[in-house]
Amino acid sequence: MTRDQVASRIAADPQRPWLSVAKGWRSGLLIACVSVGVAATLRALLQNVGHFHYLPLLPAVMVVALMADRRAAAVAVALCVAADLVLTRSEQADAIVQAVVFVVVAAVVAELCRRFAEAVEALRDARDAVDLVQSPREQGPKDQPHGVWRLNAMGEMAAILAHELNQPLSAAAVYLHAGRRDAALAGPMGDSVTRSLDLAKTQILRAGDIIRHMRERISTGDHAIRPERASSLVEEMAPVFAMIGRDAGVTIRFDIDGEDDHVMADRIQIQQAVSNLVRNAVDAVNGRAEPLVLIVGRSIGPEAYEFRVEDNGPGISQDRIGQIFRPMATSKTGGMGLGLSVTRSIVESHGATLKIDRSTLGGAVFAFRLPRVTEAETAC
Ligand code: ADP
């Protein structure tokens, strides 16, 4: 969700009506003038009916206290007194007594309104903070055309991340709210700090949205599986692989069967999976005399098309195979240990299995098979 979307969501939120509309001193002043102006007009009209004095002016002070800050409310009280003195022709002593009583009553009422507005804002911030990373609803398993998607390792990771990040993000939102209140006390000088704090809060909301979307996307298996040419899918990545190979001093070779290579695949996801495997292979051959990575694509009978990524690195011993798919399991400094768990999730969401073996090149081979479709089926 973009910053604008967050802003419009906040604006459209029925529980976020009119409190704290005036963020700056000038708009507070404007609200005070308009509110008292309207109330004074009403008061002048009511004068024909009876002596109401300050009563019709009190709502103006309440509106200002709710919508703006205390200084604006104080200005509103002063304007009310001035308006009453102009409109009422009472005895001087009487007018002073009435003005004093009004100032005291208005100050108490304004303070109560301010507290109410602050309490509502604090509640709203707390709700935003709690909403930050909560999943809107737990999504159940969903059938896919080529297999059943489950909340897999990556989904669990996202769920753990969402849960763990909820607390610091919520705390940050509360601290920002407190900082904003302090900055407001600094008057016009605090305006730019307030703006920066508002922007920071928007970014925190964005972080929560990103995590929530990631979790939703993974748990619903929201992807687009359609007929694709396996060869074009890999060829499109060739410039990227060439660059990776050049940077690492590794030869990356292609052996892709381009005949009868129509497969059912989510193009972006399969490209991500192959790319993860190639990056791992490139890391694995680091330090070899003639580092080599081979990307193979083969039709395996009428049913399947196999992708293989092989290397001449050290390979993976049987006892390590169970560990390397665990999220965060890495043997690299600076490694995240997520590549293989994501890759396996992608492959399994296509109804396939990611297999590991020893390559004839000497290192590891990672392979998976996608369901093939005929050219005629592709046209349907
Ligand atoms: P990362 O690359 O961040 O470590 P991965 O999940 O992609 O995370 O890989 C986990 C571990 O699996 C790697 O740290 C490495 O030890 C091992 N591994 C992955 N691919 C290979 C390979 N081709 N050859 C040898 N080891 C590999």
Coordinates of C-alpha atoms and ligand atoms in Angstrom, one line a residue:
M1 CA 0.0 0.0 0.0
T2 CA 1.4 3.4 -1.0
R3 CA 1.6 6.4 1.3
D4 CA -1.2 8.0 -0.6
Q5 CA -3.4 4.9 -0.2
V6 CA -2.6 4.9 3.6
A7 CA -3.6 8.6 3.7
S8 CA -6.8 8.0 1.8
R9 CA -7.6 4.9 3.9
I10 CA -7.2 7.0 7.0
A11 CA -9.3 9.8 5.5
A12 CA -12.0 7.3 4.5
D13 CA -12.0 5.5 7.8
P14 CA -15.4 6.1 9.4
Q15 CA -13.8 5.9 12.9
R16 CA -11.4 8.7 12.0
P17 CA -13.9 11.5 11.5
W18 CA -12.9 15.0 12.4
L19 CA -10.6 14.9 15.4
S20 CA -7.3 16.7 15.0
V21 CA -8.2 18.1 11.6
A22 CA -6.0 21.1 12.2
K23 CA -2.4 20.0 12.4
G24 CA -0.7 23.4 12.3
W25 CA -1.1 26.7 14.2
R26 CA -2.5 28.6 11.2
S27 CA -5.3 26.1 10.5
G28 CA -6.1 26.0 14.2
L29 CA -6.5 29.8 14.1
L30 CA -8.7 29.6 11.0
I31 CA -10.9 27.0 12.7
A32 CA -11.2 29.2 15.8
C33 CA -12.2 32.3 13.7
V34 CA -14.7 30.4 11.6
S35 CA -16.3 28.5 14.5
V36 CA -16.7 31.7 16.7
G37 CA -17.9 33.6 13.6
V38 CA -20.7 31.1 13.0
A39 CA -21.6 30.9 16.7
A40 CA -21.6 34.7 17.1
T41 CA -23.9 35.0 14.0
L42 CA -26.2 32.5 15.6
R43 CA -26.0 34.4 18.9
A44 CA -26.9 37.7 17.2
L45 CA -30.0 36.0 15.6
L46 CA -31.1 34.5 18.9
Q47 CA -30.8 37.9 20.5
N48 CA -34.4 38.7 19.3
V49 CA -35.7 35.7 21.1
G50 CA -34.1 36.3 24.5
H51 CA -30.9 36.8 26.4
F52 CA -28.6 33.9 25.8
H53 CA -25.2 35.5 26.3
Y54 CA -22.5 33.0 26.1
L55 CA -24.5 29.8 25.7
P56 CA -24.5 29.7 21.9
L57 CA -20.8 30.5 21.9
L58 CA -19.7 27.5 24.0
P59 CA -20.1 24.9 21.1
A60 CA -17.6 26.9 19.1
V61 CA -15.0 26.5 21.8
M62 CA -15.8 22.8 21.9
V63 CA -15.4 22.3 18.2
V64 CA -12.1 24.1 18.2
A65 CA -10.8 22.1 21.2
L66 CA -11.7 18.9 19.4
M67 CA -10.3 19.8 16.0
A68 CA -7.3 21.9 16.9
D69 CA -4.9 22.4 19.8
R70 CA -5.1 24.2 23.1
R71 CA -3.8 27.5 21.8
A72 CA -6.5 27.7 19.2
A73 CA -9.1 26.9 21.9
A74 CA -7.7 29.8 24.0
V75 CA -8.0 32.1 21.0
A76 CA -11.6 30.9 20.5
V77 CA -12.4 31.7 24.1
A78 CA -11.0 35.2 23.7
L79 CA -12.9 35.7 20.5
C80 CA -16.1 34.6 22.2
V81 CA -15.6 37.2 25.0
A82 CA -14.9 39.9 22.4
A83 CA -18.0 38.9 20.4
D84 CA -20.2 38.9 23.5
L85 CA -19.0 42.3 24.6
V86 CA -19.8 43.7 21.1
L87 CA -23.2 42.1 20.9
T88 CA -24.4 42.6 24.5
R89 CA -25.2 46.0 25.9
S90 CA -25.2 45.0 29.5
E91 CA -23.7 46.8 32.5
Q92 CA -19.9 46.9 32.6
A93 CA -19.8 45.0 35.9
D94 CA -22.3 42.5 34.8
A95 CA -20.4 41.9 31.5
I96 CA -17.1 41.3 33.3
V97 CA -18.7 38.8 35.7
Q98 CA -20.3 36.9 32.8
A99 CA -17.0 37.0 30.9
V100 CA -15.1 35.6 33.9
V101 CA -17.6 32.8 34.4
F102 CA -17.5 32.0 30.7
V103 CA -13.7 31.8 30.6
V104 CA -13.6 29.4 33.5
V105 CA -16.4 27.2 32.2
A106 CA -15.1 27.3 28.6
A107 CA -11.5 26.4 29.8
V108 CA -12.9 23.3 31.7
V109 CA -15.1 22.3 28.7
A110 CA -12.2 22.8 26.2
E111 CA -9.8 20.8 28.4
L112 CA -12.3 17.9 28.6
C113 CA -12.8 18.0 24.8
R114 CA -9.0 18.0 24.3
R115 CA -8.6 15.0 26.6
F116 CA -11.4 13.2 24.8
A117 CA -9.8 13.9 21.4
E118 CA -6.4 12.7 22.6
A119 CA -7.9 9.6 24.1
V120 CA -9.7 8.8 20.8
E121 CA -6.4 9.4 18.9
A122 CA -4.4 7.2 21.3
L123 CA -7.0 4.4 20.8
R124 CA -6.9 4.8 17.1
D125 CA -3.1 4.6 17.1
A126 CA -3.2 1.5 19.3
R127 CA -5.7 0.0 16.8
D128 CA -3.5 0.9 13.8
A129 CA -0.5 -0.6 15.6
V130 CA -2.3 -3.8 16.4
D131 CA -3.6 -3.9 12.8
L132 CA -0.1 -3.5 11.5
V133 CA 0.8 -7.0 10.9
Q134 CA -2.2 -9.1 11.9
S135 CA -3.4 -11.4 9.2
P136 CA -7.0 -10.4 8.3
R137 CA -8.1 -14.0 8.4
E138 CA -6.5 -17.3 8.5
Q139 CA -6.7 -18.7 5.1
G140 CA -7.3 -22.4 4.6
P141 CA -5.6 -24.6 2.1
K142 CA -6.7 -23.9 -1.5
D143 CA -6.7 -26.3 -4.4
Q144 CA -4.4 -25.5 -7.3
P145 CA -4.7 -27.0 -10.8
H146 CA -1.4 -28.8 -10.2
G147 CA -1.2 -29.8 -6.6
V148 CA -2.3 -28.6 -3.2
W149 CA -0.6 -25.6 -1.7
R150 CA 0.0 -25.8 2.0
L151 CA 1.3 -23.3 4.5
N152 CA 4.9 -24.5 4.0
A153 CA 8.2 -23.5 5.4
M154 CA 8.1 -20.1 3.9
G155 CA 4.6 -19.5 5.1
E156 CA 5.7 -20.5 8.6
M157 CA 8.6 -18.1 8.3
A158 CA 6.3 -15.3 7.2
A159 CA 3.9 -16.1 10.1
I160 CA 6.8 -16.1 12.6
L161 CA 8.1 -12.8 11.1
A162 CA 4.7 -11.2 11.3
H163 CA 4.3 -12.3 14.9
E164 CA 7.8 -11.2 16.0
L165 CA 7.7 -7.9 14.2
N166 CA 4.3 -7.0 15.5
Q167 CA 5.6 -6.0 18.9
P168 CA 8.5 -3.7 17.9
L169 CA 6.3 -2.1 15.2
S170 CA 3.5 -1.5 17.6
A171 CA 5.9 -0.1 20.2
A172 CA 7.4 2.2 17.5
A173 CA 4.0 3.5 16.6
V174 CA 3.2 4.3 20.3
Y175 CA 6.6 6.1 20.7
L176 CA 5.9 8.1 17.5
H177 CA 2.6 9.1 18.9
A178 CA 4.2 10.3 22.1
G179 CA 6.9 12.2 20.2
R180 CA 4.2 13.8 18.0
R181 CA 2.4 15.1 21.1
D182 CA 5.7 16.6 22.5
A183 CA 6.5 18.2 19.2
A184 CA 3.0 19.8 19.1
L185 CA 3.8 21.5 22.4
A186 CA 6.8 23.2 20.8
G187 CA 4.4 25.3 18.7
P188 CA 5.2 26.3 15.1
M189 CA 8.8 25.2 15.6
G190 CA 7.7 21.7 16.1
D191 CA 5.7 21.6 12.9
S192 CA 8.5 20.1 10.7
V193 CA 9.2 17.5 13.4
T194 CA 5.5 16.6 13.5
R195 CA 5.5 16.2 9.7
S196 CA 8.6 13.9 9.9
L197 CA 7.0 11.9 12.6
D198 CA 3.8 11.5 10.5
L199 CA 5.9 10.3 7.6
A200 CA 7.7 7.8 9.9
K201 CA 4.4 6.5 11.1
T202 CA 3.2 6.1 7.5
Q203 CA 6.3 4.0 6.8
I204 CA 5.7 1.8 9.8
L205 CA 2.1 1.2 8.6
R206 CA 3.7 0.3 5.2
A207 CA 6.0 -2.2 6.8
G208 CA 3.1 -3.9 8.4
D209 CA 1.2 -4.0 5.1
I210 CA 4.2 -5.6 3.3
I211 CA 4.4 -8.3 5.9
R212 CA 0.7 -8.9 5.8
H213 CA 0.7 -9.1 2.0
M214 CA 3.6 -11.5 2.0
R215 CA 1.8 -13.7 4.4
E216 CA -1.5 -13.6 2.5
R217 CA 0.3 -14.3 -0.8
I218 CA 2.1 -17.3 0.5
S219 CA -0.8 -18.8 2.4
T220 CA -3.2 -18.5 -0.5
G221 CA -0.7 -19.7 -3.1
D222 CA -1.8 -16.7 -5.2
H223 CA 0.1 -17.3 -8.4
A224 CA -0.6 -17.6 -12.1
I225 CA 0.2 -21.1 -13.6
R226 CA -0.3 -21.1 -17.3
P227 CA 1.3 -22.7 -20.4
E228 CA 4.9 -21.4 -20.9
R229 CA 7.9 -22.4 -23.1
A230 CA 10.4 -23.8 -20.7
S231 CA 13.3 -22.8 -23.0
S232 CA 12.2 -19.2 -23.3
L233 CA 11.7 -19.1 -19.5
V234 CA 15.4 -19.9 -19.0
E235 CA 16.7 -17.9 -22.0
E236 CA 15.1 -14.8 -20.6
M237 CA 17.3 -15.2 -17.5
A238 CA 20.5 -15.8 -19.6
P239 CA 21.8 -12.2 -19.4
V240 CA 21.3 -12.3 -15.6
F241 CA 23.1 -15.6 -15.3
A242 CA 25.9 -14.3 -17.6
M243 CA 26.5 -11.4 -15.3
I244 CA 26.4 -13.6 -12.1
G245 CA 29.0 -15.9 -13.8
R246 CA 31.2 -13.1 -14.9
D247 CA 31.2 -11.5 -11.5
A248 CA 32.1 -14.8 -9.7
G249 CA 34.5 -16.0 -12.4
V250 CA 32.3 -19.1 -12.9
T251 CA 31.4 -20.7 -16.3
I252 CA 27.6 -21.0 -16.6
R253 CA 26.6 -23.3 -19.4
F254 CA 23.1 -24.0 -20.8
D255 CA 21.8 -27.2 -22.3
I256 CA 18.1 -26.5 -22.9
D257 CA 15.8 -28.7 -25.0
G258 CA 13.6 -26.3 -27.0
E259 CA 11.5 -29.0 -28.6
D260 CA 8.1 -29.9 -27.1
D261 CA 8.9 -27.7 -24.1
H262 CA 5.4 -26.3 -23.3
V263 CA 4.9 -26.6 -19.5
M264 CA 2.5 -25.4 -17.0
A265 CA 4.3 -22.8 -14.9
D266 CA 4.2 -19.5 -13.1
R267 CA 6.9 -17.9 -15.1
I268 CA 8.1 -15.5 -12.5
Q269 CA 8.2 -18.0 -9.7
I270 CA 10.0 -20.7 -11.8
Q271 CA 12.5 -18.2 -12.9
Q272 CA 13.1 -17.3 -9.2
A273 CA 13.5 -20.9 -8.3
V274 CA 16.0 -21.6 -11.1
S275 CA 17.8 -18.4 -10.3
N276 CA 18.1 -19.4 -6.6
L277 CA 19.6 -22.8 -7.5
V278 CA 22.0 -21.2 -9.9
R279 CA 23.2 -18.7 -7.3
N280 CA 23.7 -21.5 -4.8
A281 CA 25.6 -23.5 -7.4
V282 CA 27.8 -20.5 -8.2
D283 CA 28.6 -20.1 -4.5
A284 CA 29.3 -23.8 -4.1
V285 CA 32.0 -23.9 -6.9
N286 CA 33.8 -20.9 -5.5
G287 CA 37.5 -21.8 -5.2
R288 CA 37.4 -24.7 -7.7
A289 CA 40.1 -24.8 -10.3
E290 CA 37.5 -24.7 -13.2
P291 CA 34.2 -23.7 -11.6
L292 CA 31.3 -24.8 -13.7
V293 CA 27.5 -24.6 -13.4
L294 CA 25.3 -26.3 -15.9
I295 CA 21.6 -25.5 -16.4
V296 CA 19.8 -28.4 -18.2
G297 CA 16.2 -28.5 -19.6
R298 CA 14.9 -31.9 -20.9
S299 CA 11.5 -33.3 -22.0
I300 CA 11.0 -36.5 -20.0
G301 CA 8.4 -38.4 -22.0
P302 CA 5.0 -36.9 -22.8
E303 CA 4.2 -36.0 -19.2
A304 CA 7.0 -33.9 -17.9
Y305 CA 9.8 -31.5 -18.5
E306 CA 12.8 -31.5 -16.2
F307 CA 15.0 -28.6 -15.0
R308 CA 18.4 -29.4 -13.5
V309 CA 21.0 -27.2 -12.1
E310 CA 24.4 -29.0 -11.6
D311 CA 27.8 -27.9 -10.4
N312 CA 31.3 -29.2 -9.8
G313 CA 31.4 -28.0 -6.2
P314 CA 31.7 -30.2 -3.0
G315 CA 28.2 -31.6 -3.3
I316 CA 25.9 -32.2 -0.3
S317 CA 26.3 -35.1 2.0
Q318 CA 23.3 -37.3 2.8
D319 CA 23.2 -36.2 6.4
R320 CA 23.0 -32.5 5.4
I321 CA 20.1 -32.9 3.0
G322 CA 17.5 -32.8 5.8
Q323 CA 19.0 -29.6 7.2
I324 CA 19.6 -27.3 4.2
F325 CA 15.9 -26.8 3.5
R326 CA 15.3 -25.4 7.0
P327 CA 14.7 -21.7 6.9
M328 CA 17.7 -19.8 8.3
A329 CA 20.0 -22.9 7.8
T330 CA 23.1 -21.5 6.0
S331 CA 26.8 -22.3 5.8
K332 CA 27.6 -18.9 4.3
T333 CA 28.6 -15.8 6.1
G334 CA 25.9 -13.3 5.3
G335 CA 23.6 -16.1 4.0
M336 CA 19.9 -15.9 4.9
G337 CA 19.2 -19.6 4.5
L338 CA 16.0 -18.9 2.8
G339 CA 16.8 -19.6 -0.9
L340 CA 16.2 -23.4 -0.8
S341 CA 13.1 -23.2 1.4
V342 CA 11.5 -20.6 -1.0
T343 CA 12.6 -22.7 -4.0
R344 CA 11.1 -25.9 -2.6
S345 CA 7.9 -24.0 -1.8
I346 CA 7.7 -22.8 -5.4
V347 CA 8.4 -26.2 -6.9
E348 CA 5.8 -27.9 -4.6
S349 CA 3.2 -25.2 -5.5
H350 CA 3.5 -26.6 -9.1
G351 CA 2.8 -30.1 -7.9
A352 CA 6.4 -31.1 -8.3
T353 CA 9.2 -32.3 -6.0
L354 CA 12.7 -30.7 -5.6
K355 CA 15.3 -33.5 -5.7
I356 CA 18.9 -33.5 -4.8
D357 CA 21.5 -35.9 -6.1
R358 CA 25.2 -36.1 -6.9
S359 CA 26.0 -34.6 -10.3
T360 CA 28.3 -36.3 -12.8
L361 CA 30.2 -33.1 -12.7
G362 CA 31.3 -34.0 -9.2
G363 CA 29.1 -31.6 -7.1
A364 CA 25.3 -31.3 -6.5
V365 CA 22.4 -31.5 -8.8
F366 CA 19.0 -30.0 -7.9
A367 CA 16.2 -31.1 -10.2
F368 CA 12.4 -30.7 -10.6
R369 CA 9.8 -31.7 -13.2
L370 CA 7.0 -29.6 -14.5
P371 CA 3.9 -31.1 -16.1
R372 CA 4.1 -30.8 -19.9
V373 CA 1.2 -29.7 -22.2
T374 CA 1.0 -30.2 -25.9
E375 CA 1.0 -27.2 -28.3
A376 CA -2.6 -27.9 -29.1
E377 CA -3.6 -27.8 -25.4
T378 CA -1.7 -24.5 -25.2
A379 CA -3.9 -22.9 -27.8
C380 CA -7.1 -23.8 -25.9
Ligands
ADP1 P1 21.8 -19.5 1.6 O1 22.2 -19.6 0.2 O2 21.4 -18.1 2.1 O3 22.8 -20.2 2.5 P2 19.9 -21.6 0.9 O4 18.7 -22.0 1.6 O5 19.8 -21.2 -0.5 O6 20.5 -20.3 1.8 O7 21.0 -22.7 1.1 C1 21.2 -23.4 2.3 C2 22.5 -24.1 2.3 O8 22.5 -25.2 1.4 C3 23.7 -23.3 1.8 O9 24.2 -22.5 2.9 C4 24.7 -24.4 1.4 O10 25.4 -24.9 2.6 C5 23.8 -25.5 1.0 N1 23.7 -25.5 -0.5 C6 22.8 -25.1 -1.3 N2 23.1 -25.3 -2.6 C7 24.2 -26.0 -2.6 C8 25.1 -26.5 -3.7 N3 24.7 -26.4 -5.0 N4 26.2 -27.2 -3.3 C9 26.5 -27.3 -2.0 N5 25.8 -26.8 -1.0 C10 24.7 -26.2 -1.3

